[in-house]
PDB file of C-alpha atoms in Angstrom:
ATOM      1  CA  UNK A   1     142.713 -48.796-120.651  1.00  0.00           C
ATOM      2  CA  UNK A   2     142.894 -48.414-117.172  1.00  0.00           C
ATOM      3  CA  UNK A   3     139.922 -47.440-115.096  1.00  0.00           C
ATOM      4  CA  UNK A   4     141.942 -45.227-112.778  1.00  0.00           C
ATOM      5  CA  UNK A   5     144.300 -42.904-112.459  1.00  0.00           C
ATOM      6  CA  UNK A   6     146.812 -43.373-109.263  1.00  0.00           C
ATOM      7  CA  UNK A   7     149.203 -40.324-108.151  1.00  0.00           C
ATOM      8  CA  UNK A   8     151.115 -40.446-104.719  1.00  0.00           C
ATOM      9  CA  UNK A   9     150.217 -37.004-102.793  1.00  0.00           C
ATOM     10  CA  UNK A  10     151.692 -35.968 -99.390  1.00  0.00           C
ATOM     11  CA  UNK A  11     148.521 -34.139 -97.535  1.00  0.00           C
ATOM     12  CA  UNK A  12     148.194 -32.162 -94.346  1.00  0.00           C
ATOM     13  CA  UNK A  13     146.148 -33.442 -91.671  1.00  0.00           C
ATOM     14  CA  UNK A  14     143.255 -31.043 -89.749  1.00  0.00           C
ATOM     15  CA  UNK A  15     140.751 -31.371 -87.588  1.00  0.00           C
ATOM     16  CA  UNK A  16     137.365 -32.366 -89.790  1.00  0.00           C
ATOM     17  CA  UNK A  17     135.330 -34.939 -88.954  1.00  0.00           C
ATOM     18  CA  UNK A  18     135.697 -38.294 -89.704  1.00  0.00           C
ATOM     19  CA  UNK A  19     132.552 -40.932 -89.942  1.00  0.00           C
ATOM     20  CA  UNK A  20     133.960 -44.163 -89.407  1.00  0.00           C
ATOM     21  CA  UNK A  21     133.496 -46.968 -91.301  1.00  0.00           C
ATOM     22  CA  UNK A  22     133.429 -50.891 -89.858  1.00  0.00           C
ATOM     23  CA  UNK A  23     133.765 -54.225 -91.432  1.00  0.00           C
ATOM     24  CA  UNK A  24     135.415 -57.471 -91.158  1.00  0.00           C
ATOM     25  CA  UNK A  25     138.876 -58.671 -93.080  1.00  0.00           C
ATOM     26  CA  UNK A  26     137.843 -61.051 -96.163  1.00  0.00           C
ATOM     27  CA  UNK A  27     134.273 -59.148 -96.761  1.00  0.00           C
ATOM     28  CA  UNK A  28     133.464 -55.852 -98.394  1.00  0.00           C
ATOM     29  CA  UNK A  29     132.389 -52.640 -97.697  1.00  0.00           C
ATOM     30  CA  UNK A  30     130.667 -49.517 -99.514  1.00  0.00           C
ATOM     31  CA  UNK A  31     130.813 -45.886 -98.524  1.00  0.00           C
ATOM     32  CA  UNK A  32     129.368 -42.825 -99.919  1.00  0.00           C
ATOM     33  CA  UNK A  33     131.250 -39.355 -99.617  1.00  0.00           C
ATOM     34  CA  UNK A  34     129.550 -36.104-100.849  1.00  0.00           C
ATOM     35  CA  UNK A  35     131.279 -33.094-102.743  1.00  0.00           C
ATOM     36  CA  UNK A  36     130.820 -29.706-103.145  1.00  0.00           C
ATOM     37  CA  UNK A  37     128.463 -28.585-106.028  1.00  0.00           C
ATOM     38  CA  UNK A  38     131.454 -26.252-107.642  1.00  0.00           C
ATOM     39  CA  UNK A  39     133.597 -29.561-107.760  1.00  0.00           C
ATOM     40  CA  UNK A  40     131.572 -31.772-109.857  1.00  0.00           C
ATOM     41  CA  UNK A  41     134.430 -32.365-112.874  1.00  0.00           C
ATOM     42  CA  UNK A  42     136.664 -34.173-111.389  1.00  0.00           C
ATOM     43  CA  UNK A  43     136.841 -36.439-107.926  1.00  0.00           C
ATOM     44  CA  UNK A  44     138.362 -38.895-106.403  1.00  0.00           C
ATOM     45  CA  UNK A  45     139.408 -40.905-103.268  1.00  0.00           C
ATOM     46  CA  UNK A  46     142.945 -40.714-100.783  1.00  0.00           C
ATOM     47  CA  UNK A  47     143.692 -43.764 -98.344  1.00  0.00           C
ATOM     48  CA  UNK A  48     146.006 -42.738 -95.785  1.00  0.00           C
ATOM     49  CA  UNK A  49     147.407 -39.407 -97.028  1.00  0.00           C
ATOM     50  CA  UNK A  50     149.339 -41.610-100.153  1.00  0.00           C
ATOM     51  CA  UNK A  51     147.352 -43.250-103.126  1.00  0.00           C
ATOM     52  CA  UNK A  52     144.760 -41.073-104.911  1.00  0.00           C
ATOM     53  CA  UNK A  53     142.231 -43.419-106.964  1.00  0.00           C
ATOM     54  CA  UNK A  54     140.456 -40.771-109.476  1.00  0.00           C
ATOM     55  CA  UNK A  55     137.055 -41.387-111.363  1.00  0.00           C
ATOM     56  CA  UNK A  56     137.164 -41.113-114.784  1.00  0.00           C
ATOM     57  CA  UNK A  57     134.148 -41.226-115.614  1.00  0.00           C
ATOM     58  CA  UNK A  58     130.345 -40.592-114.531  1.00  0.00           C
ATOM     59  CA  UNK A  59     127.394 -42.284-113.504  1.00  0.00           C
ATOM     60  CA  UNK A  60     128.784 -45.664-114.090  1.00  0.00           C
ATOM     61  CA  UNK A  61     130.803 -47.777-112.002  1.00  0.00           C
ATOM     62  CA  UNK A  62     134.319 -48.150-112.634  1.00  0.00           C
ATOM     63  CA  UNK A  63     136.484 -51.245-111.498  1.00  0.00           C
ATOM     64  CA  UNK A  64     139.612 -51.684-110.795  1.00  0.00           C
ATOM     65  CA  UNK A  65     140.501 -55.113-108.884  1.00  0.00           C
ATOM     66  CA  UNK A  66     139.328 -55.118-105.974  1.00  0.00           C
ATOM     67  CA  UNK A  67     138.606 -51.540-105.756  1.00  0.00           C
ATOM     68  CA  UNK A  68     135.019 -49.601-107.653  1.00  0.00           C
ATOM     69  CA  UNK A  69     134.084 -46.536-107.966  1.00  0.00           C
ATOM     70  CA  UNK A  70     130.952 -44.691-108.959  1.00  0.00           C
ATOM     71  CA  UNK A  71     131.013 -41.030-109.579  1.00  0.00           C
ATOM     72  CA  UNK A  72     127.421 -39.524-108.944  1.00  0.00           C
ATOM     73  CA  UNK A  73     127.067 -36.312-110.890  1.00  0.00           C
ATOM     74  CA  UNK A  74     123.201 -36.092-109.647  1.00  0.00           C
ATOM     75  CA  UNK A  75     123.548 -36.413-105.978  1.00  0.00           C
ATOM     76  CA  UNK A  76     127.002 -34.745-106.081  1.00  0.00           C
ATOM     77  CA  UNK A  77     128.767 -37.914-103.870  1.00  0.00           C
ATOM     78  CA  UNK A  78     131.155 -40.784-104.666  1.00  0.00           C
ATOM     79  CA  UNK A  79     130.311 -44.099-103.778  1.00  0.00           C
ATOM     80  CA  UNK A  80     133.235 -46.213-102.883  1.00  0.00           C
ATOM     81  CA  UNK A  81     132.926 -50.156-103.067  1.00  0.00           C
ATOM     82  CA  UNK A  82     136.162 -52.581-101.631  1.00  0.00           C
ATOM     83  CA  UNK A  83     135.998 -56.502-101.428  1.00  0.00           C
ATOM     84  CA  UNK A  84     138.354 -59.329-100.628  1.00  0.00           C
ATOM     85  CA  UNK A  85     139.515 -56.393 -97.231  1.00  0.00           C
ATOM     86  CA  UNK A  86     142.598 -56.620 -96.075  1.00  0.00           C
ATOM     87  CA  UNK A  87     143.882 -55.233 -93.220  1.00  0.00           C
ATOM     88  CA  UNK A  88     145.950 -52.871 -94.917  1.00  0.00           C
ATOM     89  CA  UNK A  89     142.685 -51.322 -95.996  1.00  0.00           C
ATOM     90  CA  UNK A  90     142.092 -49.741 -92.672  1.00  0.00           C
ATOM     91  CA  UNK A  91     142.335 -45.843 -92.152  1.00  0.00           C
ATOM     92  CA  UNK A  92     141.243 -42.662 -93.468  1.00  0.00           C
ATOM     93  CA  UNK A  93     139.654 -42.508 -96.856  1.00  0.00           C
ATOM     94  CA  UNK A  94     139.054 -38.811 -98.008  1.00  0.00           C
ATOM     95  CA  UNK A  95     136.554 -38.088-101.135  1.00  0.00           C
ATOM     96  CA  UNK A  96     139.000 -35.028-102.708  1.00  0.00           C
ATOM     97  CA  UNK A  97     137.420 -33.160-105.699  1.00  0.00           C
ATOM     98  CA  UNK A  98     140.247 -30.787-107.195  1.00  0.00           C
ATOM     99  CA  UNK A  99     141.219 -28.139-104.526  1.00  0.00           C
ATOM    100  CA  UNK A 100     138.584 -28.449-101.754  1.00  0.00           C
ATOM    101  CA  UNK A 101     138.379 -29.819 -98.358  1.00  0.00           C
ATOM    102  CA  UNK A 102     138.086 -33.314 -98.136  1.00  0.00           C
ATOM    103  CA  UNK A 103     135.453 -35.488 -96.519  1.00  0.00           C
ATOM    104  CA  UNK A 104     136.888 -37.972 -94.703  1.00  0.00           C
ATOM    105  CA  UNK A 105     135.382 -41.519 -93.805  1.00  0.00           C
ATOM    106  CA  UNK A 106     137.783 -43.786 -91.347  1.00  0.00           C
ATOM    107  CA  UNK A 107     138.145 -47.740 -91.829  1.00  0.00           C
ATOM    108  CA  UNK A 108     138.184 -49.752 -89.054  1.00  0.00           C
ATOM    109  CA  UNK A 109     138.441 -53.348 -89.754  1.00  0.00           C
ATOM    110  CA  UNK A 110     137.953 -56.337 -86.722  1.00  0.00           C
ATOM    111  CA  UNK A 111     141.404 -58.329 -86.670  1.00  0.00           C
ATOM    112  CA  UNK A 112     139.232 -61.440 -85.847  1.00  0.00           C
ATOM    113  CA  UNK A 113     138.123 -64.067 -88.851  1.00  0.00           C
ATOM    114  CA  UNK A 114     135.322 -64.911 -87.523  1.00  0.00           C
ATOM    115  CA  UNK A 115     133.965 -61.959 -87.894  1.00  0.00           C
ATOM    116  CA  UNK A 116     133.205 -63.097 -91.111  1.00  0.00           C
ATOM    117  CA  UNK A 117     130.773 -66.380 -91.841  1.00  0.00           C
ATOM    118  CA  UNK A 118     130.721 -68.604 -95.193  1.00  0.00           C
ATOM    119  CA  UNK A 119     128.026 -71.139 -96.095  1.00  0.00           C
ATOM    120  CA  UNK A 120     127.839 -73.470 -99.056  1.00  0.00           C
ATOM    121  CA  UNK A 121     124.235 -74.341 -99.893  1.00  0.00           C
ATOM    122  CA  UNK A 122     122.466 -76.650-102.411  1.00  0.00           C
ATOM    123  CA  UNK A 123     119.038 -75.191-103.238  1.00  0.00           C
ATOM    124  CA  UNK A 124     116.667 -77.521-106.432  1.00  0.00           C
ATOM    125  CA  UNK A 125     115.203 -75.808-109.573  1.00  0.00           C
ATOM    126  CA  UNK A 126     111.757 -75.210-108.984  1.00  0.00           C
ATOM    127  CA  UNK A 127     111.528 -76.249-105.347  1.00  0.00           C
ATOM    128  CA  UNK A 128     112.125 -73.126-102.494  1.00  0.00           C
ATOM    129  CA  UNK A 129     115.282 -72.904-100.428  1.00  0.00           C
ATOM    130  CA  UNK A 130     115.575 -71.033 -97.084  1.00  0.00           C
ATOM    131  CA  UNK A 131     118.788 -68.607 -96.177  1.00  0.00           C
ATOM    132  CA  UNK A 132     119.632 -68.160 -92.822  1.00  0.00           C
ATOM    133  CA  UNK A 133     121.598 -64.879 -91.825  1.00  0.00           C
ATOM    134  CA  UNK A 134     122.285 -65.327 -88.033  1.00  0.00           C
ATOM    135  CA  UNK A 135     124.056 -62.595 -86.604  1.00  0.00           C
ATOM    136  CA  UNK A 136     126.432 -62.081 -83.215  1.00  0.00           C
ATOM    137  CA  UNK A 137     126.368 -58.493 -83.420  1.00  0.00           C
ATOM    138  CA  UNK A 138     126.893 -57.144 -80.208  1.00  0.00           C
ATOM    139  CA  UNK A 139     127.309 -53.579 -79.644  1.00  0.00           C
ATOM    140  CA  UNK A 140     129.494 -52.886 -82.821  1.00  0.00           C
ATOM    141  CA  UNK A 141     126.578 -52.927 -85.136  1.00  0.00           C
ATOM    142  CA  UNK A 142     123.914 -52.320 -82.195  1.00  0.00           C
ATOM    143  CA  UNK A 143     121.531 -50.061 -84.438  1.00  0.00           C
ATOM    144  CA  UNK A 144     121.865 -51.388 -87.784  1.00  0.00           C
ATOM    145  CA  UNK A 145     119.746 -51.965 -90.604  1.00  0.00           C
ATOM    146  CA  UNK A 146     120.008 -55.380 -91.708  1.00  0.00           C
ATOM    147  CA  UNK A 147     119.975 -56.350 -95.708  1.00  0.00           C
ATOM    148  CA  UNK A 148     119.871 -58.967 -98.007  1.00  0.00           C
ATOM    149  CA  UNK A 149     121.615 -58.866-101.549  1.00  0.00           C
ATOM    150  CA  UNK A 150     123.316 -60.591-104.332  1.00  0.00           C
ATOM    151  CA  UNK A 151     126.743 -59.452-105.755  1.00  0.00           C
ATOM    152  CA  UNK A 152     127.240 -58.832-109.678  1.00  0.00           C
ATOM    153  CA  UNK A 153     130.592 -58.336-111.101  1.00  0.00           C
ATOM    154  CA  UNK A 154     132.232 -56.225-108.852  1.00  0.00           C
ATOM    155  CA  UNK A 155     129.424 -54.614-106.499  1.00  0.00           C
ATOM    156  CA  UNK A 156     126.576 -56.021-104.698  1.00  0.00           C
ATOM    157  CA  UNK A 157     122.946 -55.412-105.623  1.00  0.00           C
ATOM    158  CA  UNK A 158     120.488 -55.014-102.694  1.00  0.00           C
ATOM    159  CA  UNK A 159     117.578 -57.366-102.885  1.00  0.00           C
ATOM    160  CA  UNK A 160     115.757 -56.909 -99.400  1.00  0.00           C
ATOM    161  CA  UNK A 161     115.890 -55.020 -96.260  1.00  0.00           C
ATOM    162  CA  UNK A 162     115.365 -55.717 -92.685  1.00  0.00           C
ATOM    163  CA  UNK A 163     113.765 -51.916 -91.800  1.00  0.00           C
ATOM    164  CA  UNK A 164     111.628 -51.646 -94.828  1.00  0.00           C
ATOM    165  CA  UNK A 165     108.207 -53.225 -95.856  1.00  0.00           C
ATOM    166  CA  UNK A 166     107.512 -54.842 -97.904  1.00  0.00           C
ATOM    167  CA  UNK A 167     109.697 -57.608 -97.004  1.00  0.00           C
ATOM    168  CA  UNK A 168     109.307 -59.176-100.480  1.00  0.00           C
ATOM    169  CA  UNK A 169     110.485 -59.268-103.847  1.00  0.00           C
ATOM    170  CA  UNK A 170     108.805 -61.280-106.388  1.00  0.00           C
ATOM    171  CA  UNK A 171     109.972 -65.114-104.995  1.00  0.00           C
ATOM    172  CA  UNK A 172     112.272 -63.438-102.243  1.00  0.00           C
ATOM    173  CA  UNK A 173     110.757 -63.241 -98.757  1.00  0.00           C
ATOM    174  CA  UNK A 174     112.556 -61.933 -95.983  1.00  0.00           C
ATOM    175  CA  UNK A 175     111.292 -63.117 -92.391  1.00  0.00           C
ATOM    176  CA  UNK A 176     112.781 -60.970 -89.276  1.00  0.00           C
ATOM    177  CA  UNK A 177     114.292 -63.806 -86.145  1.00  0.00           C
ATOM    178  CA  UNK A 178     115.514 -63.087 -82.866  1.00  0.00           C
ATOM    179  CA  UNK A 179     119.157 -63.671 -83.774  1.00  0.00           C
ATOM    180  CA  UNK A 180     118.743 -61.943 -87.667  1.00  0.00           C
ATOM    181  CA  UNK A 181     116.470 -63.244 -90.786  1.00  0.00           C
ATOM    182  CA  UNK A 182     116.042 -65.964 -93.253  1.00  0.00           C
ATOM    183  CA  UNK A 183     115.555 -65.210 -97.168  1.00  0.00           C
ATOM    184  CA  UNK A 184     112.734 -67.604 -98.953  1.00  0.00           C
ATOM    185  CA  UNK A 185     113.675 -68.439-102.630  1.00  0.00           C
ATOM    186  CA  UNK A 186     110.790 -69.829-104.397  1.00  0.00           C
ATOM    187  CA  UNK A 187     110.718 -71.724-107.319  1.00  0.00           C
ATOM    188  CA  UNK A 188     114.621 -71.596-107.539  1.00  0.00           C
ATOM    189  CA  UNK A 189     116.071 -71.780-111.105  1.00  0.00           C
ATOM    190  CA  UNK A 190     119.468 -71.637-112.298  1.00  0.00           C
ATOM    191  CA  UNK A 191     120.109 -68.156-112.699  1.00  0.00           C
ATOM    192  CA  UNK A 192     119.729 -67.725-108.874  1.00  0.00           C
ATOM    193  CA  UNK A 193     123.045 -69.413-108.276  1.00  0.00           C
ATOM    194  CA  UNK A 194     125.586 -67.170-107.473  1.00  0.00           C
ATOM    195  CA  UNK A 195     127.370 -65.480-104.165  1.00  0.00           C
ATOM    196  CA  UNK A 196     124.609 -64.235-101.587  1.00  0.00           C
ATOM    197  CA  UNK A 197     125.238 -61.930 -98.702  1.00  0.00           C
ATOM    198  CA  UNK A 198     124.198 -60.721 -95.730  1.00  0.00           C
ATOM    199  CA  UNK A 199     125.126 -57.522 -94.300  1.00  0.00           C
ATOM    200  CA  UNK A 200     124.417 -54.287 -91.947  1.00  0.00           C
ATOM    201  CA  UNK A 201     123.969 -51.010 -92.258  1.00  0.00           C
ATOM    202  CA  UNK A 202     124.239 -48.346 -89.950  1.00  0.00           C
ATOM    203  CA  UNK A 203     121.004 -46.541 -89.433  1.00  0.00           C
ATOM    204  CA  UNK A 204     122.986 -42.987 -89.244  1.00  0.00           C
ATOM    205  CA  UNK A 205     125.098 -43.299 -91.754  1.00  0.00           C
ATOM    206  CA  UNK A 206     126.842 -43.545 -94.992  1.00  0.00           C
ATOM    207  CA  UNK A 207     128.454 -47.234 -95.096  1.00  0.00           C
ATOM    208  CA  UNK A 208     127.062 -51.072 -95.685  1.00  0.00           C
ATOM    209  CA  UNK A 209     129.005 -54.277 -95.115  1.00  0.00           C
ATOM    210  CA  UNK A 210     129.090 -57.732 -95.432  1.00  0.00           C
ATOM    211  CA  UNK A 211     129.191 -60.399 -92.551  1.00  0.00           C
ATOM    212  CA  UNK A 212     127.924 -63.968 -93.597  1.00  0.00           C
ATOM    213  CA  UNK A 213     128.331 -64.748 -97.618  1.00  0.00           C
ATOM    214  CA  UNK A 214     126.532 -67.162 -99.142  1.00  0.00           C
ATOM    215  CA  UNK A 215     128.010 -69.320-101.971  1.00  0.00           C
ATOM    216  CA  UNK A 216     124.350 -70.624-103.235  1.00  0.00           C
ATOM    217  CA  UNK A 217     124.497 -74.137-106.317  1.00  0.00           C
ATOM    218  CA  UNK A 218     121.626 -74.956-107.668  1.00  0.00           C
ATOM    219  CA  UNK A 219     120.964 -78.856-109.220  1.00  0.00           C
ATOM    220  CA  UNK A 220     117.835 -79.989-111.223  1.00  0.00           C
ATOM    221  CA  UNK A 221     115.887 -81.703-109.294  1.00  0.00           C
ATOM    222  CA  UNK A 222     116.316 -85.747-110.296  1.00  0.00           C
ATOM    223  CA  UNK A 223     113.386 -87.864-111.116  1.00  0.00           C
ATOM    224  CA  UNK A 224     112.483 -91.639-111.104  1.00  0.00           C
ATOM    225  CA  UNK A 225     109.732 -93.472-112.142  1.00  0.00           C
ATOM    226  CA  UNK A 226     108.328 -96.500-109.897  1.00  0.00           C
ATOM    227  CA  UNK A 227     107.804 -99.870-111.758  1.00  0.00           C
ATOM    228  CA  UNK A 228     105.549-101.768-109.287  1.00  0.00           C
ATOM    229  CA  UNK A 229     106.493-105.291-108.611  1.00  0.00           C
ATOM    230  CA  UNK A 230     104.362-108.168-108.874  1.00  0.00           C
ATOM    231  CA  UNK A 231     106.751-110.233-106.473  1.00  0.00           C
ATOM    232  CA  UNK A 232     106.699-107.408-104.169  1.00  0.00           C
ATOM    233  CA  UNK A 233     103.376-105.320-104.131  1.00  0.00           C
ATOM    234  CA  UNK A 234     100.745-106.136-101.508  1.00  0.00           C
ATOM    235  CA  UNK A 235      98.315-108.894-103.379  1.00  0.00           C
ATOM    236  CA  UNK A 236      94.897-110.912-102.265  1.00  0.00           C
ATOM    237  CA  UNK A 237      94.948-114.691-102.766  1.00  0.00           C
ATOM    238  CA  UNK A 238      90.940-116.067-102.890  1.00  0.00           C
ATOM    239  CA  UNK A 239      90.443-119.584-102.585  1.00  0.00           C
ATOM    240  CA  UNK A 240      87.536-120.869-104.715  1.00  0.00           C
ATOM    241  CA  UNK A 241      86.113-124.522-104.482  1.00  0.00           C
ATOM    242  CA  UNK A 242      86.627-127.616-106.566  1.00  0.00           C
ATOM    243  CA  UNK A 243      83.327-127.968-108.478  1.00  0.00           C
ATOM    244  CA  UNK A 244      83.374-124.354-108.910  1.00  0.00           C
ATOM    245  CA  UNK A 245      87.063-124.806-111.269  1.00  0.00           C
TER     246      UNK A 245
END
């Protein structure tokens, strides 16, 4: 059964706002777009005036390759989750419940791959590791919040945050640096392997992304016994005399 229901739909443009959105081609971002209260049965999302992906359910997320959804009934908003971007991804993404006007949130993705980072690290069960998130934001993310999570399935879980104390979560420790942060692991086992990431988040406004994943293996830790060696090990030779023999 499919998660989602897609119809082609030919819109008119206006004039409403648009919050804009930023992340980097092979990473992922999330956005939230609210809904008016009288609108609540049925929502979904428009890219670029064409494809309509439609919740069908709520409260839970709902996936759909590379695309989620999550339908929040409480807060009256749908949450909006893309990975693997491409650059067709950019442009206008409006949140459309059934006959009202839309809220619009505009994609802008940066053309350059190194925009996005990829490390491959080897951490040992029941030792600590150290992540390193180092950052060349410049002005596009100049006033962002940056996190630290772990994705699941399709989404990503938030572990830690940059902004707000305390900057620990049972054996993660988050450490602030003058180019971004470094995550402390303790007593790694094996269900912390997985894909790590660290992202931003605006400070004003609705959207996180990704920017440096995180591809984290975890090995038991090998170990070997030492046989000392008569032939080898520091000894004392003592000299005794004749009559005493």
């Amino acid at each position: 059964m499919k998660s989602f229901l897609l119809l082609v739909l030919s819109l008119t443009t206006g004039c409403e706002a648009k919050d804009k959105v930023k992340g980097c081609t092979g990473a992922w971002v999330e956005f939230t777009c609210n809904y008016p209260k009288s609108n609540s049965q049925s929502v979904g999302i428009v890219h670029n005036t064409q494809i309509t992906i439609r919740s069908t359910r709520k409260n839970e997320w709902e996936h759909n390759n590379r695309f989620s959804l999550y339908h929040d009934t409480q807060n009256r908003n749908l949450r909006v989750f893309i990975k693997h971007l491409v650059q067709d991804d950019s442009g206008d993404y409006q949140c459309r419940p059934h006959q009202s006007r839309p809220h619009t949130n505009n994609l802008q993705l940066d053309p350059e791959k190194s925009c996005l980072t990829t490390v491959i690290q080897t951490a040992y069960t029941t030792a600590e590791t150290t992540i390193t998130c180092h950052y060349n934001l410049g002005n596009t993310y100049k006033s962002s919040v940056r996190f630290f999570c772990k994705m699941n399935i399709s989404t990503s879980e938030e572990i830690l945050s940059a902004d707000s104390p305390p900057q620990t979560n049972g054996r993660f420790t988050l450490t602030n640096t003058d180019s971004g942060f470094t995550v402390s692991i303790s007593n790694v086992s094996s269900e912390d392997e997985g894909i790590y990431w660290c992202g931003v988040k605006p400070d004003k406004g609705r959207y996180r992304t990704g920017l440096t994943e995180i591809q984290l293996e975890v090995q038991k830790i090998k170990y070997f016994k030492k046989i000392p060696n008569c032939w080898t090990e520091p000894h004392v030779l003592v000299w005794l005399p004749q009559w005493y023999l």
